[in-house]
């Protein structure tokens, strides 16, 4: 009890004094390590999934649901974690989410069938939801928006290490006979334990708590609505027709649950998603853009590893190497753009360029076939990576710049919620389209060979098929993959249209700037929560100086305006 009390006191005092760059990096070290674990686990598994599903005798539907289940759990839990961050200790919450993630990862490695794997991936997704929501909230609670782009560069470095190393490590694990795919889940556990220790020792945050009143009814309603929607898109076209009484019943039920959720949120004292936030034009448009970006990005790119392994016959290790251009584009663009935003305080231009690049990359990938030259595919994937890197995190930054401190967690998690919701919908819908197209193309190709298509839905192992049939399978998956990228391109266009209507508001130079918040059309908090200011003693970049110079009201010219260079 006394130890907890001393921790709370330490956290409270942490917000009273300005933090140097070194102190901020110490505070973020454990958080970055936790993010690395989440990214590593995701990228390791994604590259190994074709082999995992084949070993567990699953089909295309199981492949889709292994991914969708994690996204669904992340989607539902993200706003809950974000709301709790506004009510209680962020440090305790990020540690709890890390523990949940560890348990889910270790249990997933013990799975004996696809049902068990999907269930444990749900647990893993609950922890990932906490890491997704809390990383941005904690970063925003100690760093002003103008300086935040600089520290997003460190997040980009962690993403680089996890996303580039993950697929390669996953491929090596799967291709190493004495390890096997189960170690794809076990490998992150030591890193996660290290993250817990580092977080306990280094993370000190302002302690600002309120009475915890979790909206469990709202959480249940949104979970039911989203789950029903995803179950519909997963089963439609396979178990029943897209236009059928089952479709009508599921869609109407999901819509009714969504309406009930909104009504509950309007009446509950501590809603998971405060409806008044949507009066903020920037947040509303960012939500639309994030939903579209998530749908296009997750829905199309999650099947790339399957494309390289099945359609092009690459090993898991080589398939990981093949996707590097997209990862390099993502990391390079997010890091460089983050620096430029911190230097000049302008962000909308990069969102627009990112949207254009994302649309172009997806549309060009729509021309992919089994025999498309890899050099051409590498350019297309690089464009997609650049587009995602410029849009995804900067949409969150735009929202954080326009909300008061006491709603930072809820606002940040709303954007992440709709991005992961879009991803879950995209994976389910485009996964269903992929399965349908593959079946149709294979039936046509096998008919030309005089072979009757089997009714099984398992993913094929190209290595065991006769050459003529293997060629049909490769062509079918290549053509079907191109189709889902073509579908994703107009979805990304919706994101670009929403971005064009977002009004650029100058980045605030303080963590909680009431004037900047009011410029966005939202009332500022009557008593801003204490937050650490940035005092970088090692540089003279934008925002450097004492805490006093960053407080809103000290200089009217600073309110809502970028610092001069």
Coordinates of C-alpha atoms in Angstrom, one line a residue:
X1 CA 0.0 0.0 0.0
X2 CA 2.8 2.4 0.9
X3 CA 4.6 1.4 -2.3
X4 CA 1.6 2.3 -4.4
X5 CA 1.3 5.6 -2.5
X6 CA 4.9 6.5 -3.2
X7 CA 4.4 5.7 -6.8
X8 CA 1.3 8.0 -7.0
X9 CA 3.3 10.8 -5.3
X10 CA 6.1 10.4 -7.7
X11 CA 3.7 10.5 -10.7
X12 CA 2.0 13.6 -9.2
X13 CA 5.3 15.4 -8.8
X14 CA 6.4 14.4 -12.3
X15 CA 3.8 16.8 -13.7
X16 CA 4.9 19.7 -11.6
X17 CA 8.3 20.3 -13.2
X18 CA 9.3 20.7 -16.8
X19 CA 10.7 17.6 -18.4
X20 CA 14.0 17.6 -20.3
X21 CA 14.5 15.7 -23.5
X22 CA 16.4 13.0 -21.6
X23 CA 13.6 12.6 -19.0
X24 CA 11.0 12.3 -21.8
X25 CA 13.0 9.6 -23.5
X26 CA 13.4 7.7 -20.2
X27 CA 9.6 8.0 -19.7
X28 CA 8.9 6.8 -23.2
X29 CA 11.5 3.9 -23.2
X30 CA 9.2 1.3 -21.6
X31 CA 6.3 2.4 -23.7
X32 CA 8.3 2.1 -26.9
X33 CA 9.5 -1.4 -25.8
X34 CA 5.8 -2.4 -25.2
X35 CA 4.9 -1.1 -28.7
X36 CA 7.8 -3.0 -30.2
X37 CA 6.4 -6.2 -28.6
X38 CA 2.9 -5.6 -30.1
X39 CA 4.3 -4.8 -33.5
X40 CA 6.7 -7.7 -33.5
X41 CA 4.0 -10.2 -32.5
X42 CA 1.7 -8.9 -35.2
X43 CA 4.2 -8.9 -38.0
X44 CA 5.8 -12.3 -37.0
X45 CA 2.4 -14.0 -37.1
X46 CA 1.1 -12.3 -40.3
X47 CA 3.9 -13.8 -42.3
X48 CA 3.5 -17.2 -40.8
X49 CA -0.3 -17.4 -41.2
X50 CA -0.4 -19.4 -44.4
X51 CA 1.7 -22.2 -42.8
X52 CA -0.2 -21.9 -39.5
X53 CA -3.6 -22.3 -41.1
X54 CA -2.4 -25.2 -43.3
X55 CA -1.0 -27.0 -40.2
X56 CA -4.2 -26.5 -38.3
X57 CA -6.3 -27.6 -41.4
X58 CA -8.1 -24.3 -41.7
X59 CA -9.5 -22.6 -44.7
X60 CA -9.7 -19.1 -46.2
X61 CA -12.4 -18.2 -43.7
X62 CA -10.2 -19.2 -40.8
X63 CA -7.3 -17.2 -42.2
X64 CA -9.6 -14.2 -42.4
X65 CA -11.0 -14.6 -38.9
X66 CA -7.6 -15.1 -37.2
X67 CA -6.8 -11.6 -38.4
X68 CA -10.4 -10.2 -37.9
X69 CA -10.7 -11.5 -34.3
X70 CA -7.7 -9.5 -33.2
X71 CA -8.9 -6.4 -35.0
X72 CA -12.4 -6.8 -33.5
X73 CA -11.1 -7.1 -30.0
X74 CA -8.7 -4.2 -30.5
X75 CA -11.6 -2.1 -32.0
X76 CA -14.0 -2.8 -29.1
X77 CA -11.4 -2.3 -26.4
X78 CA -9.6 0.8 -27.7
X79 CA -12.3 3.3 -26.7
X80 CA -12.6 1.7 -23.3
X81 CA -8.9 1.9 -22.6
X82 CA -8.9 5.5 -23.9
X83 CA -11.8 6.5 -21.6
X84 CA -10.1 4.8 -18.6
X85 CA -7.0 6.8 -19.4
X86 CA -9.1 10.0 -18.7
X87 CA -10.2 8.6 -15.4
X88 CA -7.3 6.8 -13.8
X89 CA -3.6 6.0 -13.9
X90 CA -2.3 5.7 -17.5
X91 CA 0.8 3.9 -16.2
X92 CA -1.3 1.2 -14.5
X93 CA -3.4 0.8 -17.6
X94 CA -0.5 0.4 -20.0
X95 CA 1.0 -2.3 -17.7
X96 CA -2.3 -4.1 -17.5
X97 CA -2.7 -4.1 -21.2
X98 CA 0.8 -5.5 -21.6
X99 CA 0.0 -8.3 -19.2
X100 CA -3.2 -9.2 -21.1
X101 CA -1.2 -9.1 -24.4
X102 CA 1.4 -11.5 -22.9
X103 CA -1.2 -14.0 -21.7
X104 CA -3.0 -13.9 -25.1
X105 CA 0.3 -14.4 -27.0
X106 CA 1.5 -17.3 -24.9
X107 CA -1.9 -19.1 -25.0
X108 CA -2.2 -18.6 -28.8
X109 CA 1.1 -20.6 -29.1
X110 CA -0.6 -23.6 -27.5
X111 CA -3.5 -23.7 -29.9
X112 CA -4.5 -27.1 -31.3
X113 CA -7.0 -25.9 -33.9
X114 CA -8.2 -22.7 -35.6
X115 CA -11.0 -22.2 -33.1
X116 CA -8.6 -22.0 -30.1
X117 CA -6.2 -19.8 -32.1
X118 CA -9.0 -17.3 -32.9
X119 CA -10.1 -17.3 -29.3
X120 CA -6.7 -16.5 -27.9
X121 CA -6.1 -13.9 -30.6
X122 CA -9.2 -12.1 -29.2
X123 CA -7.3 -12.0 -25.8
X124 CA -4.3 -10.7 -27.6
X125 CA -6.3 -8.1 -29.3
X126 CA -7.7 -6.8 -26.0
X127 CA -4.1 -6.1 -24.9
X128 CA -3.2 -4.6 -28.2
X129 CA -6.2 -2.2 -27.9
X130 CA -4.7 -0.9 -24.7
X131 CA -1.3 -0.4 -26.2
X132 CA -2.8 1.3 -29.3
X133 CA -4.9 3.8 -27.3
X134 CA -2.5 4.5 -24.5
X135 CA 0.7 5.0 -26.5
X136 CA -0.8 8.1 -28.2
X137 CA -2.5 9.3 -25.1
X138 CA 0.7 9.1 -22.9
X139 CA 2.7 10.8 -25.7
X140 CA 0.2 13.6 -25.9
X141 CA 0.0 14.1 -22.1
X142 CA 3.7 15.1 -21.8
X143 CA 4.6 16.6 -25.2
X144 CA 2.9 19.7 -26.9
X145 CA 1.5 19.1 -30.4
X146 CA 4.2 21.3 -32.1
X147 CA 7.0 19.0 -30.6
X148 CA 5.1 15.8 -31.0
X149 CA 6.1 15.2 -34.6
X150 CA 9.7 15.0 -33.5
X151 CA 9.0 12.2 -31.0
X152 CA 6.8 10.5 -33.5
X153 CA 10.1 9.9 -35.3
X154 CA 11.2 7.6 -32.4
X155 CA 7.9 5.8 -32.8
X156 CA 8.8 5.4 -36.4
X157 CA 12.1 3.9 -35.5
X158 CA 10.4 1.3 -33.3
X159 CA 7.9 0.6 -36.1
X160 CA 10.9 0.1 -38.4
X161 CA 12.5 -2.4 -36.1
X162 CA 9.3 -4.3 -35.4
X163 CA 7.9 -4.3 -38.9
X164 CA 11.1 -5.0 -40.8
X165 CA 12.4 -7.5 -38.3
X166 CA 9.1 -9.2 -37.6
X167 CA 8.4 -10.8 -41.0
X168 CA 12.0 -11.9 -41.4
X169 CA 12.0 -13.4 -37.9
X170 CA 8.7 -15.1 -38.5
X171 CA 9.9 -16.6 -41.8
X172 CA 13.1 -17.9 -40.1
X173 CA 11.1 -19.4 -37.2
X174 CA 8.6 -21.2 -39.6
X175 CA 11.4 -22.4 -41.9
X176 CA 13.4 -23.8 -38.9
X177 CA 12.2 -27.3 -38.2
X178 CA 13.2 -27.5 -34.6
X179 CA 11.4 -24.3 -33.7
X180 CA 8.1 -24.3 -35.6
X181 CA 5.4 -21.6 -35.9
X182 CA 4.4 -21.7 -32.3
X183 CA 7.5 -19.8 -31.4
X184 CA 6.1 -16.9 -33.4
X185 CA 3.8 -16.3 -30.4
X186 CA 6.4 -17.2 -27.7
X187 CA 9.2 -15.0 -29.0
X188 CA 7.7 -11.7 -27.8
X189 CA 7.2 -12.8 -24.2
X190 CA 10.7 -11.9 -22.9
X191 CA 10.6 -8.5 -24.5
X192 CA 7.1 -7.9 -22.9
X193 CA 8.4 -8.8 -19.5
X194 CA 11.3 -6.4 -20.0
X195 CA 8.9 -3.7 -21.0
X196 CA 6.9 -4.2 -17.8
X197 CA 10.1 -3.7 -15.7
X198 CA 11.2 -0.7 -17.6
X199 CA 7.7 0.9 -17.4
X200 CA 7.7 0.5 -13.7
X201 CA 11.1 2.1 -13.3
X202 CA 10.9 5.0 -15.8
X203 CA 7.4 6.1 -16.6
X204 CA 6.2 9.0 -14.5
X205 CA 3.0 10.8 -15.4
X206 CA 0.8 13.5 -14.0
X207 CA -1.7 11.8 -11.7
X208 CA -5.2 13.2 -12.4
X209 CA -8.0 10.8 -11.5
X210 CA -11.7 11.0 -11.4
X211 CA -14.4 8.6 -10.2
X212 CA -14.2 5.6 -12.4
X213 CA -17.6 4.9 -14.0
X214 CA -17.1 2.5 -16.9
X215 CA -19.9 2.4 -19.5
X216 CA -20.3 -1.4 -19.6
X217 CA -23.7 -1.2 -21.4
X218 CA -22.2 0.9 -24.1
X219 CA -19.3 -1.4 -24.5
X220 CA -21.5 -4.4 -24.8
X221 CA -23.8 -2.7 -27.4
X222 CA -20.9 -1.6 -29.6
X223 CA -19.3 -5.0 -29.3
X224 CA -22.5 -6.7 -30.3
X225 CA -23.1 -4.3 -33.2
X226 CA -19.6 -4.6 -34.7
X227 CA -19.5 -8.4 -34.1
X228 CA -22.8 -9.0 -35.9
X229 CA -21.7 -6.9 -38.8
X230 CA -18.5 -8.8 -39.2
X231 CA -20.2 -12.2 -38.8
X232 CA -22.5 -11.1 -41.6
X233 CA -19.7 -10.1 -44.1
X234 CA -17.8 -13.3 -43.2
X235 CA -20.7 -15.7 -43.8
X236 CA -22.4 -13.9 -46.7
X237 CA -21.7 -15.3 -50.1
X238 CA -20.6 -18.7 -48.6
X239 CA -23.3 -19.9 -46.1
X240 CA -26.0 -17.7 -47.7
X241 CA -26.5 -15.2 -50.5
X242 CA -25.5 -11.6 -50.1
X243 CA -29.1 -10.6 -50.7
X244 CA -31.2 -12.9 -48.5
X245 CA -33.3 -12.8 -45.4
X246 CA -30.3 -13.6 -43.3
X247 CA -28.5 -10.5 -44.6
X248 CA -31.6 -8.3 -43.9
X249 CA -31.9 -9.6 -40.4
X250 CA -28.2 -9.2 -39.5
X251 CA -27.9 -5.7 -41.0
X252 CA -31.1 -4.4 -39.3
X253 CA -30.1 -6.0 -36.0
X254 CA -26.6 -4.4 -36.2
X255 CA -28.2 -1.0 -37.1
X256 CA -30.6 -1.3 -34.2
X257 CA -27.8 -2.1 -31.8
X258 CA -25.8 0.9 -33.1
X259 CA -28.8 3.2 -32.5
X260 CA -29.2 1.9 -29.0
X261 CA -25.5 2.5 -28.4
X262 CA -25.8 6.2 -29.4
X263 CA -28.8 6.6 -27.2
X264 CA -27.0 5.1 -24.2
X265 CA -23.9 7.3 -24.8
X266 CA -26.1 10.4 -24.9
X267 CA -27.4 9.6 -21.4
X268 CA -24.5 8.0 -19.5
X269 CA -22.3 10.3 -17.3
X270 CA -19.1 8.8 -18.6
X271 CA -19.6 7.6 -22.1
X272 CA -17.1 5.5 -23.9
X273 CA -17.4 7.8 -27.0
X274 CA -18.6 11.2 -25.9
X275 CA -21.1 12.3 -28.6
X276 CA -20.3 16.0 -28.1
X277 CA -16.9 15.3 -29.6
X278 CA -18.5 15.0 -33.0
X279 CA -19.3 18.7 -32.9
X280 CA -15.6 19.1 -33.6
X281 CA -15.3 19.2 -37.4
X282 CA -11.7 18.1 -37.4
X283 CA -12.5 15.0 -35.3
X284 CA -15.6 14.1 -37.4
X285 CA -13.7 14.3 -40.7
X286 CA -10.7 12.5 -39.2
X287 CA -12.9 9.7 -38.1
X288 CA -14.3 9.3 -41.6
X289 CA -10.8 9.4 -43.1
X290 CA -9.4 6.9 -40.5
X291 CA -12.3 4.5 -41.1
X292 CA -11.6 4.6 -44.9
X293 CA -7.8 4.3 -44.4
X294 CA -8.2 1.4 -42.0
X295 CA -10.5 -0.4 -44.4
X296 CA -8.2 0.0 -47.4
X297 CA -4.9 -0.5 -45.6
X298 CA -5.7 -3.6 -43.4
X299 CA -8.2 -5.0 -45.9
X300 CA -5.8 -5.1 -48.8
X301 CA -2.3 -5.5 -47.3
X302 CA -3.1 -8.2 -44.8
X303 CA -3.3 -10.7 -47.7
X304 CA 0.1 -9.8 -49.2
X305 CA 2.0 -12.5 -47.4
X306 CA -0.5 -15.1 -48.7
X307 CA -0.1 -13.7 -52.2
X308 CA 3.7 -14.1 -52.2
X309 CA 3.6 -17.6 -50.6
X310 CA 0.7 -19.1 -52.6
X311 CA 0.6 -17.2 -55.9
X312 CA 4.4 -16.8 -56.3
X313 CA 5.6 -19.8 -54.4
X314 CA 7.9 -18.0 -52.0
X315 CA 9.0 -19.3 -48.6
X316 CA 7.7 -17.5 -45.5
X317 CA 11.2 -15.9 -45.0
X318 CA 11.3 -14.7 -48.6
X319 CA 7.7 -13.5 -48.4
X320 CA 8.7 -11.3 -45.5
X321 CA 11.6 -9.8 -47.5
X322 CA 9.2 -9.2 -50.4
X323 CA 7.0 -6.8 -48.4
X324 CA 10.0 -4.6 -47.2
X325 CA 9.3 -1.8 -49.8
X326 CA 6.0 -1.0 -48.2
X327 CA 7.5 -1.0 -44.7
X328 CA 10.4 1.2 -45.8
X329 CA 8.0 3.6 -47.3
X330 CA 5.8 3.7 -44.2
X331 CA 8.8 4.3 -41.8
X332 CA 10.6 6.8 -44.0
X333 CA 7.5 8.9 -44.7
X334 CA 6.3 9.0 -41.1
X335 CA 9.7 9.9 -39.7
X336 CA 10.5 12.6 -42.3
X337 CA 7.1 14.1 -42.2
X338 CA 7.1 14.1 -38.4
X339 CA 10.3 16.2 -38.4
X340 CA 8.9 18.5 -41.0
X341 CA 5.7 19.1 -39.1
X342 CA 7.6 19.9 -35.9
X343 CA 9.9 22.3 -37.8
X344 CA 7.2 24.2 -39.7
X345 CA 3.9 23.5 -37.9
X346 CA 2.0 22.6 -41.1
X347 CA 0.4 19.2 -41.4
X348 CA -2.5 19.2 -43.8
X349 CA -0.4 19.2 -47.0
X350 CA 1.2 15.9 -45.9
X351 CA -2.2 14.3 -45.3
X352 CA -3.3 15.3 -48.8
X353 CA -0.1 14.0 -50.4
X354 CA -0.4 10.8 -48.4
X355 CA -4.0 10.2 -49.5
X356 CA -3.0 10.6 -53.1
X357 CA -0.1 8.2 -52.8
X358 CA -2.3 5.6 -51.0
X359 CA -4.9 5.7 -53.8
X360 CA -2.2 5.5 -56.5
X361 CA -0.4 2.6 -54.8
X362 CA -3.6 0.6 -54.3
X363 CA -4.9 1.2 -57.8
X364 CA -1.6 0.1 -59.3
X365 CA -1.4 -3.0 -57.1
X366 CA -4.8 -3.8 -58.6
X367 CA -2.9 -4.8 -61.8
X368 CA -0.9 -7.4 -59.9
X369 CA -1.0 -11.0 -61.2
X370 CA 1.0 -14.1 -60.3
X371 CA 3.7 -13.3 -62.9
X372 CA 4.0 -9.5 -62.4
X373 CA 7.6 -8.4 -62.1
X374 CA 8.7 -7.9 -58.5
X375 CA 10.4 -4.6 -59.3
X376 CA 7.1 -3.2 -60.4
X377 CA 5.3 -4.5 -57.3
X378 CA 8.0 -3.0 -55.1
X379 CA 7.3 0.5 -56.4
X380 CA 3.6 0.0 -55.9
X381 CA 4.1 -1.2 -52.3
X382 CA 6.4 1.7 -51.5
X383 CA 3.7 4.1 -52.6
X384 CA 1.2 2.4 -50.3
X385 CA 3.6 2.6 -47.4
X386 CA 4.3 6.3 -48.0
X387 CA 0.6 7.0 -48.1
X388 CA -0.1 5.1 -44.9
X389 CA 2.9 6.7 -43.1
X390 CA 1.7 10.2 -44.0
X391 CA -1.9 9.8 -43.1
X392 CA -2.4 7.3 -40.2
X393 CA -0.7 9.0 -37.2
X394 CA -1.1 12.6 -38.5
X395 CA -4.9 12.2 -38.4
X396 CA -4.5 11.5 -34.7
X397 CA -2.3 14.5 -34.3
X398 CA -4.8 16.8 -36.0
X399 CA -7.5 15.6 -33.5
X400 CA -5.3 15.9 -30.5
X401 CA -4.5 19.5 -31.4
X402 CA -8.1 20.5 -31.1
X403 CA -9.4 18.9 -27.9
X404 CA -9.0 19.8 -24.3
X405 CA -6.7 17.8 -22.1
X406 CA -9.5 16.1 -20.1
X407 CA -10.9 14.6 -23.3
X408 CA -7.6 13.7 -24.9
X409 CA -7.9 10.0 -24.2
X410 CA -11.4 9.7 -25.5
X411 CA -10.7 11.7 -28.6
X412 CA -7.5 9.8 -29.5
X413 CA -9.2 6.4 -28.9
X414 CA -12.2 7.4 -31.1
X415 CA -9.9 7.9 -34.1
X416 CA -8.0 4.6 -33.3
X417 CA -11.4 2.9 -32.8
X418 CA -12.7 3.8 -36.2
X419 CA -9.4 3.0 -37.9
X420 CA -9.3 -0.6 -36.4
X421 CA -13.1 -0.9 -37.1
X422 CA -12.4 -0.1 -40.7
X423 CA -9.6 -2.6 -40.7
X424 CA -11.8 -5.3 -39.3
X425 CA -14.5 -4.6 -41.8
X426 CA -12.0 -4.4 -44.6
X427 CA -10.4 -7.7 -43.7
X428 CA -13.7 -9.5 -43.5
X429 CA -15.3 -8.0 -46.6
X430 CA -12.2 -8.2 -48.8
X431 CA -11.3 -11.6 -47.4
X432 CA -14.8 -12.8 -48.4
X433 CA -14.3 -11.3 -51.9
X434 CA -10.9 -13.0 -52.2
X435 CA -12.3 -16.4 -51.2
X436 CA -15.1 -16.0 -53.7
X437 CA -12.9 -14.9 -56.5
X438 CA -10.3 -17.6 -55.9
X439 CA -13.0 -20.3 -56.0
X440 CA -14.5 -18.9 -59.2
X441 CA -11.1 -18.5 -61.0
X442 CA -9.9 -22.0 -59.8
X443 CA -13.2 -23.6 -61.0
X444 CA -12.7 -22.0 -64.5
X445 CA -9.0 -23.0 -64.6
X446 CA -9.5 -26.6 -63.5
X447 CA -12.4 -27.0 -65.9
X448 CA -10.0 -26.1 -68.8
X449 CA -7.8 -28.9 -67.5
X450 CA -10.7 -31.3 -67.3
X451 CA -10.4 -31.5 -63.5
X452 CA -13.4 -31.1 -61.3
X453 CA -12.9 -28.6 -58.5
X454 CA -13.1 -30.0 -55.0
X455 CA -15.5 -28.6 -52.4
X456 CA -12.8 -28.2 -49.7
X457 CA -12.0 -24.7 -48.5
X458 CA -8.5 -25.4 -47.1
X459 CA -5.6 -23.2 -48.1
X460 CA -3.5 -25.2 -50.7
X461 CA 0.1 -26.2 -50.1
X462 CA 1.6 -25.4 -53.5
X463 CA 4.6 -27.7 -52.8
X464 CA 2.4 -30.8 -52.8
X465 CA 0.3 -30.0 -56.0
X466 CA 1.0 -31.3 -59.5
X467 CA 2.5 -28.6 -61.7
X468 CA -0.6 -28.0 -63.9
X469 CA -2.9 -27.6 -60.9
X470 CA -0.3 -25.5 -59.0
X471 CA -0.3 -23.1 -61.9
X472 CA -4.0 -22.7 -61.8
X473 CA -3.9 -22.1 -58.0
X474 CA -1.1 -19.5 -58.4
X475 CA -2.9 -17.6 -61.2
X476 CA -6.2 -17.7 -59.3
X477 CA -4.7 -16.2 -56.1
X478 CA -2.7 -13.7 -58.1
X479 CA -5.8 -12.4 -60.0
X480 CA -8.0 -12.4 -56.9
X481 CA -5.4 -10.4 -54.9
X482 CA -5.4 -7.8 -57.7
X483 CA -9.2 -7.5 -57.4
X484 CA -9.2 -6.7 -53.7
X485 CA -6.6 -3.9 -54.2
X486 CA -8.8 -2.4 -56.9
X487 CA -11.7 -2.4 -54.5
X488 CA -9.6 -0.8 -51.8
X489 CA -8.6 2.1 -54.1
X490 CA -12.0 3.9 -54.2
X491 CA -12.3 3.3 -50.4
X492 CA -9.1 5.3 -50.0
X493 CA -10.6 8.0 -52.2
X494 CA -13.2 8.5 -49.5
X495 CA -10.4 9.2 -47.0
X496 CA -8.8 11.8 -49.3
X497 CA -12.1 13.6 -49.8
X498 CA -12.6 13.8 -46.0
X499 CA -9.0 15.1 -45.6
X500 CA -9.6 17.9 -48.1
X501 CA -12.4 19.3 -46.0
X502 CA -10.4 19.3 -42.8
X503 CA -9.5 22.8 -41.7
X504 CA -5.8 23.3 -40.9
X505 CA -5.5 24.7 -37.3
X506 CA -1.9 25.8 -36.3
X507 CA -0.3 23.3 -33.9
X508 CA -0.4 24.4 -30.3
X509 CA 2.9 25.0 -28.5
X510 CA 1.7 23.8 -25.1
X511 CA 0.3 20.5 -23.9
X512 CA -3.1 22.1 -22.9
X513 CA -3.8 25.3 -24.8
X514 CA -7.4 26.5 -24.1
X515 CA -7.2 29.1 -26.9
X516 CA -6.2 26.5 -29.4
X517 CA -9.0 24.2 -28.3
X518 CA -11.6 27.0 -28.6
X519 CA -10.3 27.7 -32.2
X520 CA -11.5 24.3 -33.1
X521 CA -15.0 25.0 -31.9
X522 CA -14.9 23.1 -28.6
X523 CA -15.1 24.6 -25.1
X524 CA -11.9 24.4 -23.2
X525 CA -11.7 22.9 -19.7
X526 CA -12.4 25.2 -16.8
X527 CA -9.4 23.9 -15.0
X528 CA -6.7 22.3 -17.2
X529 CA -5.1 19.2 -15.8
X530 CA -1.4 19.6 -14.8
X531 CA 0.9 18.4 -17.6
X532 CA 4.6 18.3 -18.1
X533 CA 6.1 20.9 -20.4
X534 CA 9.0 20.2 -22.7
X535 CA 12.3 21.9 -21.9
X536 CA 14.9 20.3 -24.2
X537 CA 18.2 21.4 -22.8
X538 CA 20.1 19.8 -25.7
X539 CA 18.6 21.7 -28.6
X540 CA 17.2 25.0 -29.8
X541 CA 14.5 23.6 -32.0
X542 CA 10.9 24.6 -32.0
X543 CA 9.4 24.6 -28.6
X544 CA 12.7 24.6 -26.7
X545 CA 12.9 26.7 -23.6
X546 CA 11.4 26.8 -20.1
X547 CA 8.0 25.6 -19.1
X548 CA 6.7 29.1 -18.6
X549 CA 7.2 30.0 -22.2
X550 CA 4.9 27.2 -23.3
X551 CA 2.0 28.0 -21.0
X552 CA -1.1 29.4 -22.8
X553 CA -1.8 32.9 -21.9
X554 CA 1.8 34.0 -21.3
X555 CA 2.0 35.4 -24.8
X556 CA -1.3 36.0 -26.7
X557 CA 0.6 35.6 -30.0
X558 CA 1.5 32.0 -29.0
X559 CA -2.1 30.9 -28.6
X560 CA -2.8 28.4 -31.3
X561 CA 0.1 29.6 -33.5
X562 CA 3.4 27.9 -34.3
X563 CA 6.5 29.3 -32.8
X564 CA 8.6 31.3 -35.1
X565 CA 11.9 29.9 -36.3

